[in-house]
Amino acid sequence: MHELGLCTSIVDAIERRAGTRPVARVTVRVGRLHHVHPEAFEQSFAVAAMGTVAEDAAAQLVLLPVLARCGACNAAWDADEIPAACPTCGSVAVELTGGDELVLESIEYVA
Ligand SMILES: [Zn+2]
């Protein structure tokens, strides 16, 4: 379950930012290329956060689409997976412009 490694990185980032403040909620933006399943994410986050300031935090996962651009005809589109070829002209000169994000977007602290 690779979600655990990913959640460990996220909890590390939370700890760096939060210090000793208890965290109530975090929002995490993750590109679809990470193949994160929301349920596995939730469980892994709970495991990774155990014993940290994020232990009781709710984690909100925002999945971002895979964004691609064609180097031949300049078409841009989004997808769930890495596209093999451009849907407009069929070229394989496809560049990924998004989908591998892993961003700790916001932290809310316990009041
Ligand atoms: Zn194209």
XYZ file of N, CA and C and ligand atoms in Angstrom:
334
model
N 0.853 -1.192 0.000
C 0.000 0.000 0.000
C 0.892 1.247 0.000
N 1.112 1.830 -1.188
C 2.050 2.945 -1.270
C 1.483 4.226 -0.673
N 0.172 4.242 -0.398
C -0.423 5.422 0.221
C 0.251 5.745 1.557
N 0.752 4.703 2.235
C 1.355 4.930 3.546
C 2.617 5.775 3.417
N 3.456 5.463 2.425
C 4.681 6.236 2.217
C 4.346 7.688 1.901
N 3.319 7.834 1.067
C 2.888 9.169 0.678
C 2.357 9.949 1.887
N 1.579 9.258 2.723
C 1.008 9.923 3.900
C 2.097 10.250 4.912
N 3.132 9.409 4.982
C 4.247 9.698 5.878
C 4.925 11.001 5.450
N 5.107 11.192 4.151
C 5.689 12.444 3.651
C 4.791 13.630 3.999
N 3.490 13.432 3.863
C 2.555 14.520 4.154
C 2.598 14.871 5.636
N 2.618 13.844 6.482
C 2.653 14.101 7.932
C 3.970 14.790 8.306
N 5.065 14.402 7.669
C 6.349 15.088 7.894
C 6.211 16.576 7.585
N 5.570 16.868 6.450
C 5.386 18.264 6.030
C 4.495 19.008 7.025
N 3.460 18.316 7.520
C 2.568 18.942 8.508
C 3.359 19.268 9.775
N 4.182 18.323 10.202
C 4.945 18.529 11.442
C 5.911 19.698 11.301
N 6.526 19.814 10.125
C 7.460 20.926 9.910
C 6.738 22.259 10.030
N 5.494 22.318 9.504
C 4.764 23.583 9.511
C 4.072 23.847 10.832
N 3.522 22.799 11.439
C 2.674 22.985 12.619
C 3.479 23.104 13.899
N 4.670 22.541 13.911
C 5.433 22.531 15.154
C 4.715 21.685 16.188
N 4.317 22.326 17.299
C 3.650 21.566 18.363
C 2.152 21.847 18.417
N 1.651 22.647 17.468
C 0.218 22.984 17.476
C -0.608 21.789 17.006
N -1.639 21.414 17.759
C -2.483 20.304 17.309
C -3.286 20.694 16.067
N -3.351 19.781 15.133
C -3.970 20.052 13.838
C -5.380 19.475 13.795
N -6.341 20.279 13.315
C -7.735 19.835 13.234
C -8.063 19.278 11.851
N -7.476 19.886 10.820
C -7.855 19.491 9.463
C -6.743 19.880 8.484
N -6.525 19.034 7.513
C -5.577 19.387 6.456
C -6.229 19.117 5.103
N -5.817 19.879 4.113
C -6.251 19.623 2.741
C -5.013 19.292 1.924
N -5.079 18.176 1.231
C -3.945 17.701 0.455
C -4.375 17.534 -0.998
N -3.598 18.114 -1.907
C -3.907 17.968 -3.328
C -2.934 16.974 -3.931
N -3.482 15.929 -4.520
C -2.651 14.858 -5.052
C -3.038 14.584 -6.508
N -2.040 14.585 -7.377
C -2.282 14.280 -8.780
C -2.623 12.814 -8.979
N -3.427 12.536 -9.998
C -3.880 11.166 -10.242
C -2.756 10.203 -10.600
N -1.623 10.731 -11.010
C -0.499 9.846 -11.329
C 0.008 9.101 -10.091
N -0.334 9.588 -8.907
C 0.079 8.887 -7.689
C -0.827 7.689 -7.387
N -1.910 7.558 -8.148
C -2.836 6.430 -7.972
C -3.255 6.239 -6.527
N -3.706 7.310 -5.934
C -4.138 7.256 -4.545
C -5.627 6.921 -4.488
N -5.957 5.929 -3.680
C -7.361 5.598 -3.479
C -7.830 6.284 -2.198
N -8.944 7.021 -2.277
C -9.383 7.813 -1.132
C -9.501 7.003 0.168
N -10.020 5.789 0.077
C -10.177 4.996 1.302
C -8.837 4.597 1.883
N -7.949 4.119 1.022
C -6.612 3.728 1.479
C -5.876 4.946 2.019
N -6.129 6.096 1.379
C -5.491 7.331 1.833
C -5.912 7.654 3.259
N -7.206 7.548 3.509
C -7.731 7.881 4.827
C -7.124 6.983 5.904
N -7.090 5.681 5.611
C -6.521 4.726 6.575
C -5.039 4.988 6.787
N -4.316 5.202 5.674
C -2.871 5.411 5.770
C -2.560 6.705 6.512
N -3.397 7.704 6.275
C -3.154 8.973 6.963
C -3.292 8.780 8.477
N -4.311 8.033 8.883
C -4.524 7.783 10.310
C -3.320 7.058 10.906
N -2.765 6.090 10.158
C -1.594 5.342 10.636
C -0.372 6.254 10.702
N -0.140 7.020 9.638
C 1.041 7.882 9.563
C 0.984 8.990 10.622
N -0.227 9.428 10.959
C -0.374 10.561 11.871
C -0.355 10.145 13.337
N -0.407 8.859 13.577
C -0.448 8.370 14.957
C 0.732 8.904 15.770
N 0.429 9.477 16.921
C 1.485 9.969 17.795
C 2.065 11.309 17.361
N 1.475 11.944 16.347
C 1.957 13.254 15.904
C 0.898 14.320 16.189
N 1.219 15.574 15.873
C 0.258 16.670 16.073
C -0.968 16.514 15.177
N -0.860 15.649 14.168
C -1.962 15.458 13.222
C -2.814 14.238 13.571
N -2.572 13.681 14.742
C -3.240 12.437 15.132
C -4.759 12.494 14.995
N -5.362 13.625 15.432
C -6.818 13.724 15.405
C -7.316 14.540 14.213
N -6.440 14.797 13.281
C -6.805 15.658 12.157
C -7.617 14.899 11.115
N -8.549 15.614 10.496
C -9.261 15.077 9.345
C -8.481 15.485 8.102
N -8.240 14.544 7.221
C -7.494 14.847 6.001
C -8.443 14.860 4.820
N -8.458 15.986 4.127
C -9.288 16.063 2.936
C -8.414 15.903 1.704
N -8.759 14.939 0.895
C -7.979 14.621 -0.291
C -8.630 15.242 -1.520
N -7.853 16.014 -2.270
C -8.358 16.575 -3.523
C -7.535 15.959 -4.647
N -8.193 15.191 -5.496
C -7.475 14.539 -6.598
C -7.421 15.459 -7.811
N -6.227 15.601 -8.372
C -6.051 16.467 -9.535
C -5.892 15.619 -10.791
N -6.482 16.061 -11.894
C -6.400 15.262 -13.124
C -4.997 15.267 -13.711
N -4.730 14.274 -14.547
C -3.500 14.246 -15.330
C -3.693 15.246 -16.474
N -2.772 16.175 -16.595
C -2.872 17.160 -17.672
C -1.792 16.868 -18.709
N -2.195 16.899 -19.961
C -1.241 16.607 -21.023
C -1.322 17.646 -22.130
N -0.219 17.752 -22.858
C -0.163 18.692 -23.969
C 0.554 17.998 -25.113
N 0.075 18.257 -26.320
C 0.683 17.622 -27.485
C 1.762 18.543 -28.047
N 2.964 17.981 -28.243
C 4.073 18.756 -28.778
C 3.933 18.998 -30.278
N 3.073 18.239 -30.939
C 2.915 18.373 -32.387
C 1.845 19.398 -32.748
N 0.641 19.265 -32.152
C -0.448 20.170 -32.555
C -0.843 21.133 -31.438
N -0.171 21.000 -30.277
C -0.396 21.932 -29.170
C -1.737 21.749 -28.459
N -2.447 20.670 -28.724
C -3.692 20.408 -28.012
C -3.387 20.141 -26.544
N -4.295 20.532 -25.667
C -4.133 20.256 -24.246
C -5.406 19.588 -23.746
N -5.261 18.626 -22.863
C -6.441 17.921 -22.349
C -6.120 17.304 -21.003
N -7.157 16.834 -20.300
C -6.890 16.118 -19.060
C -7.417 14.694 -19.144
N -6.827 13.828 -18.320
C -7.106 12.405 -18.411
C -6.939 11.767 -17.041
N -7.358 10.511 -16.924
C -7.168 9.803 -15.658
C -5.835 9.070 -15.626
N -5.302 8.783 -16.793
C -4.062 8.023 -16.906
C -3.104 8.752 -17.835
N -1.857 8.271 -17.897
C -0.901 8.851 -18.826
C -1.351 8.495 -20.247
N -1.607 9.511 -21.079
C -2.073 9.212 -22.440
C -0.919 8.702 -23.309
N -1.226 7.752 -24.183
C -0.203 7.185 -25.055
C 0.009 8.071 -26.278
N -1.057 8.721 -26.721
C -0.958 9.539 -27.932
C -1.964 10.684 -27.852
N -1.750 11.687 -28.670
C -2.638 12.834 -28.707
C -3.992 12.432 -29.295
N -5.091 12.742 -28.597
C -6.410 12.377 -29.114
C -6.820 13.216 -30.321
N -6.140 14.314 -30.547
C -6.500 15.191 -31.665
C -5.786 14.781 -32.956
N -4.436 14.603 -32.870
C -3.685 14.344 -34.098
C -2.985 12.991 -34.092
N -3.000 12.278 -32.950
C -2.405 10.944 -32.917
C -0.908 10.931 -32.663
N -0.293 12.095 -32.520
C 1.146 12.148 -32.258
C 1.463 11.558 -30.889
N 2.652 10.948 -30.759
C 3.051 10.431 -29.447
C 3.950 11.427 -28.711
N 4.103 12.618 -29.276
C 4.916 13.656 -28.633
C 4.105 14.323 -27.525
N 3.702 13.487 -26.559
C 2.825 13.974 -25.494
C 3.653 14.362 -24.279
N 3.379 15.546 -23.782
C 4.079 16.063 -22.621
C 3.096 16.120 -21.456
N 3.510 15.676 -20.290
C 2.625 15.800 -19.123
C 2.867 17.146 -18.466
N 1.793 17.863 -18.201
C 1.945 19.174 -17.569
C 1.330 19.196 -16.174
N 0.749 18.091 -15.748
C 0.189 18.035 -14.406
C -0.250 16.624 -14.087
N -0.486 16.376 -12.803
C -0.962 15.053 -12.395
C -0.032 14.378 -11.413
N 1.188 14.937 -11.233
C 2.107 14.336 -10.259
C 2.261 15.226 -9.022
N 1.286 16.103 -8.819
C 1.351 17.005 -7.672
C 1.212 16.240 -6.349
N 1.860 16.779 -5.357
C 1.668 16.295 -3.991
C 1.859 17.529 -3.120
N 0.731 18.181 -2.811
C 0.785 19.490 -2.174
C -0.022 19.505 -0.886
N 0.620 19.920 0.162
C -0.095 20.146 1.415
C -0.673 21.546 1.305
N -1.961 21.628 0.968
C -2.521 22.928 0.628
C -2.831 23.779 1.849
N -3.455 23.198 2.857
C -3.798 24.022 4.016
C -3.820 23.200 5.294
N -3.569 23.877 6.386
C -3.633 23.263 7.709
C -4.519 24.131 8.578
N -5.506 23.513 9.237
C -6.298 24.240 10.227
C -5.950 23.680 11.591
N -5.730 24.596 12.521
C -5.332 24.151 13.847
C -6.518 24.074 14.794
N -6.368 23.266 15.810
C -7.400 23.161 16.832
C -7.467 24.501 17.560
N -8.668 25.042 17.661
C -8.828 26.375 18.262
C -8.511 26.333 19.768
Zn -1.676 16.506 -31.232
